[in-house]
């Protein structure tokens, strides 16, 4: 049983998921290199950005997991992404269907977090 004092209930933090499929010929290392640039040149220091993980599945797909302080911060970053060279380089590695960088992006409201032991 989880102690009530260790459970943190939230209503506003947002977790953004973006499923990534790489274009033909793009390696995992290419993705990580572009992700590092995207992080340092674009997301780091962005208002409302909390943290980010780039995850790999065994089937060759990836997931970019971004934590935001609220929905306004998550939504605001999209407007700036279209003019960022680091974003363009990162997105250029991905299959995007109709070319829309928000395709495959989903936002989830964080309801509660539970600490590790």
PDB file of C-alpha atoms in Angstrom:
ATOM      1  CA  UNK A   1       0.000   0.000   0.000  1.00  0.00           C
ATOM      2  CA  UNK A   2       1.307   3.468  -0.946  1.00  0.00           C
ATOM      3  CA  UNK A   3       1.502   5.957   1.885  1.00  0.00           C
ATOM      4  CA  UNK A   4      -0.795   8.935   1.289  1.00  0.00           C
ATOM      5  CA  UNK A   5       2.103  11.262   2.149  1.00  0.00           C
ATOM      6  CA  UNK A   6       4.172   9.872  -0.758  1.00  0.00           C
ATOM      7  CA  UNK A   7       1.469  10.263  -3.409  1.00  0.00           C
ATOM      8  CA  UNK A   8       1.368  13.617  -5.176  1.00  0.00           C
ATOM      9  CA  UNK A   9      -1.900  14.446  -6.920  1.00  0.00           C
ATOM     10  CA  UNK A  10      -1.679  16.962  -9.714  1.00  0.00           C
ATOM     11  CA  UNK A  11      -4.049  18.643 -12.069  1.00  0.00           C
ATOM     12  CA  UNK A  12      -1.956  20.761 -14.425  1.00  0.00           C
ATOM     13  CA  UNK A  13       1.357  19.124 -15.483  1.00  0.00           C
ATOM     14  CA  UNK A  14       1.280  17.713 -19.007  1.00  0.00           C
ATOM     15  CA  UNK A  15       3.129  14.726 -20.458  1.00  0.00           C
ATOM     16  CA  UNK A  16       3.560  14.931 -24.215  1.00  0.00           C
ATOM     17  CA  UNK A  17       4.222  11.801 -26.243  1.00  0.00           C
ATOM     18  CA  UNK A  18       5.454  11.840 -29.825  1.00  0.00           C
ATOM     19  CA  UNK A  19       5.800   8.516 -31.631  1.00  0.00           C
ATOM     20  CA  UNK A  20       8.771   8.526 -34.026  1.00  0.00           C
ATOM     21  CA  UNK A  21       9.427   6.366 -37.063  1.00  0.00           C
ATOM     22  CA  UNK A  22      12.749   7.070 -38.760  1.00  0.00           C
ATOM     23  CA  UNK A  23      13.102   7.648 -42.485  1.00  0.00           C
ATOM     24  CA  UNK A  24      14.962   4.970 -44.443  1.00  0.00           C
ATOM     25  CA  UNK A  25      18.709   5.162 -43.947  1.00  0.00           C
ATOM     26  CA  UNK A  26      18.555   7.070 -40.645  1.00  0.00           C
ATOM     27  CA  UNK A  27      20.335   5.378 -37.749  1.00  0.00           C
ATOM     28  CA  UNK A  28      19.645   5.400 -34.032  1.00  0.00           C
ATOM     29  CA  UNK A  29      22.834   7.447 -33.570  1.00  0.00           C
ATOM     30  CA  UNK A  30      21.611  10.004 -36.140  1.00  0.00           C
ATOM     31  CA  UNK A  31      18.437  10.344 -34.085  1.00  0.00           C
ATOM     32  CA  UNK A  32      20.305  10.742 -30.792  1.00  0.00           C
ATOM     33  CA  UNK A  33      22.658  13.344 -32.282  1.00  0.00           C
ATOM     34  CA  UNK A  34      19.747  15.386 -33.672  1.00  0.00           C
ATOM     35  CA  UNK A  35      17.856  14.924 -30.385  1.00  0.00           C
ATOM     36  CA  UNK A  36      20.818  16.306 -28.425  1.00  0.00           C
ATOM     37  CA  UNK A  37      20.897  19.382 -30.684  1.00  0.00           C
ATOM     38  CA  UNK A  38      17.112  19.776 -30.403  1.00  0.00           C
ATOM     39  CA  UNK A  39      17.444  19.671 -26.616  1.00  0.00           C
ATOM     40  CA  UNK A  40      20.361  22.091 -26.222  1.00  0.00           C
ATOM     41  CA  UNK A  41      19.456  24.599 -28.949  1.00  0.00           C
ATOM     42  CA  UNK A  42      15.683  24.598 -28.604  1.00  0.00           C
ATOM     43  CA  UNK A  43      14.081  23.030 -25.508  1.00  0.00           C
ATOM     44  CA  UNK A  44      16.635  23.742 -22.777  1.00  0.00           C
ATOM     45  CA  UNK A  45      15.541  26.837 -20.906  1.00  0.00           C
ATOM     46  CA  UNK A  46      12.159  26.980 -22.660  1.00  0.00           C
ATOM     47  CA  UNK A  47       9.542  28.365 -20.224  1.00  0.00           C
ATOM     48  CA  UNK A  48       7.475  25.544 -18.750  1.00  0.00           C
ATOM     49  CA  UNK A  49       9.753  22.726 -19.935  1.00  0.00           C
ATOM     50  CA  UNK A  50      10.453  20.235 -17.115  1.00  0.00           C
ATOM     51  CA  UNK A  51      12.252  17.217 -18.605  1.00  0.00           C
ATOM     52  CA  UNK A  52      12.427  14.917 -21.598  1.00  0.00           C
ATOM     53  CA  UNK A  53      13.267  11.315 -22.477  1.00  0.00           C
ATOM     54  CA  UNK A  54      13.926   9.713 -25.843  1.00  0.00           C
ATOM     55  CA  UNK A  55      12.860   6.066 -25.702  1.00  0.00           C
ATOM     56  CA  UNK A  56      13.468   3.156 -28.102  1.00  0.00           C
ATOM     57  CA  UNK A  57      11.139   0.196 -28.662  1.00  0.00           C
ATOM     58  CA  UNK A  58      12.437  -3.129 -29.924  1.00  0.00           C
ATOM     59  CA  UNK A  59      10.497  -2.761 -33.177  1.00  0.00           C
ATOM     60  CA  UNK A  60      12.479   0.221 -34.498  1.00  0.00           C
ATOM     61  CA  UNK A  61      10.099   2.901 -33.293  1.00  0.00           C
ATOM     62  CA  UNK A  62      10.910   5.617 -30.798  1.00  0.00           C
ATOM     63  CA  UNK A  63       8.994   7.780 -28.366  1.00  0.00           C
ATOM     64  CA  UNK A  64       9.839  11.316 -27.342  1.00  0.00           C
ATOM     65  CA  UNK A  65       8.410  11.903 -23.871  1.00  0.00           C
ATOM     66  CA  UNK A  66       8.290  15.550 -22.751  1.00  0.00           C
ATOM     67  CA  UNK A  67       7.057  16.840 -19.400  1.00  0.00           C
ATOM     68  CA  UNK A  68       5.587  20.352 -19.272  1.00  0.00           C
ATOM     69  CA  UNK A  69       4.468  22.463 -16.350  1.00  0.00           C
ATOM     70  CA  UNK A  70       1.056  23.017 -18.014  1.00  0.00           C
ATOM     71  CA  UNK A  71      -0.840  22.781 -21.297  1.00  0.00           C
ATOM     72  CA  UNK A  72      -0.088  26.388 -22.267  1.00  0.00           C
ATOM     73  CA  UNK A  73       3.653  25.658 -22.249  1.00  0.00           C
ATOM     74  CA  UNK A  74       3.151  22.479 -24.269  1.00  0.00           C
ATOM     75  CA  UNK A  75       1.036  24.283 -26.846  1.00  0.00           C
ATOM     76  CA  UNK A  76       3.291  27.342 -27.038  1.00  0.00           C
ATOM     77  CA  UNK A  77       6.366  25.439 -28.106  1.00  0.00           C
ATOM     78  CA  UNK A  78       4.787  24.368 -31.417  1.00  0.00           C
ATOM     79  CA  UNK A  79       4.629  27.973 -32.624  1.00  0.00           C
ATOM     80  CA  UNK A  80       8.383  28.390 -32.122  1.00  0.00           C
ATOM     81  CA  UNK A  81       9.295  24.988 -33.579  1.00  0.00           C
ATOM     82  CA  UNK A  82       8.554  25.963 -37.163  1.00  0.00           C
ATOM     83  CA  UNK A  83      11.317  28.584 -37.178  1.00  0.00           C
ATOM     84  CA  UNK A  84      13.995  26.567 -35.358  1.00  0.00           C
ATOM     85  CA  UNK A  85      16.819  25.009 -37.402  1.00  0.00           C
ATOM     86  CA  UNK A  86      17.408  22.457 -34.624  1.00  0.00           C
ATOM     87  CA  UNK A  87      13.742  21.416 -34.806  1.00  0.00           C
ATOM     88  CA  UNK A  88      13.824  21.192 -38.584  1.00  0.00           C
ATOM     89  CA  UNK A  89      16.946  18.993 -38.463  1.00  0.00           C
ATOM     90  CA  UNK A  90      15.343  16.718 -35.851  1.00  0.00           C
ATOM     91  CA  UNK A  91      12.035  16.422 -37.681  1.00  0.00           C
ATOM     92  CA  UNK A  92      13.784  15.805 -41.029  1.00  0.00           C
ATOM     93  CA  UNK A  93      14.883  12.376 -39.736  1.00  0.00           C
ATOM     94  CA  UNK A  94      11.299  11.250 -39.188  1.00  0.00           C
ATOM     95  CA  UNK A  95       8.520   9.870 -41.339  1.00  0.00           C
ATOM     96  CA  UNK A  96       5.793  12.469 -40.918  1.00  0.00           C
ATOM     97  CA  UNK A  97       3.120  11.498 -43.396  1.00  0.00           C
ATOM     98  CA  UNK A  98       1.706  14.863 -44.411  1.00  0.00           C
ATOM     99  CA  UNK A  99       4.709  16.748 -42.982  1.00  0.00           C
ATOM    100  CA  UNK A 100       2.867  17.989 -39.910  1.00  0.00           C
ATOM    101  CA  UNK A 101       5.236  17.914 -36.891  1.00  0.00           C
ATOM    102  CA  UNK A 102       2.325  17.563 -34.447  1.00  0.00           C
ATOM    103  CA  UNK A 103       1.038  14.424 -36.165  1.00  0.00           C
ATOM    104  CA  UNK A 104       1.428  11.595 -33.672  1.00  0.00           C
ATOM    105  CA  UNK A 105       1.734  13.978 -30.704  1.00  0.00           C
ATOM    106  CA  UNK A 106      -0.585  13.366 -27.758  1.00  0.00           C
ATOM    107  CA  UNK A 107      -0.893  15.330 -24.512  1.00  0.00           C
ATOM    108  CA  UNK A 108      -1.825  13.692 -21.227  1.00  0.00           C
ATOM    109  CA  UNK A 109      -2.713  15.490 -18.012  1.00  0.00           C
ATOM    110  CA  UNK A 110      -0.741  14.144 -15.065  1.00  0.00           C
ATOM    111  CA  UNK A 111      -3.202  13.062 -12.385  1.00  0.00           C
ATOM    112  CA  UNK A 112      -0.778  11.645  -9.818  1.00  0.00           C
ATOM    113  CA  UNK A 113       2.888  10.706  -9.468  1.00  0.00           C
ATOM    114  CA  UNK A 114       4.380   7.974  -7.320  1.00  0.00           C
ATOM    115  CA  UNK A 115       7.996   8.049  -6.161  1.00  0.00           C
ATOM    116  CA  UNK A 116      10.370   5.111  -6.452  1.00  0.00           C
ATOM    117  CA  UNK A 117      11.516   3.420  -3.303  1.00  0.00           C
TER     118      UNK A 117
END
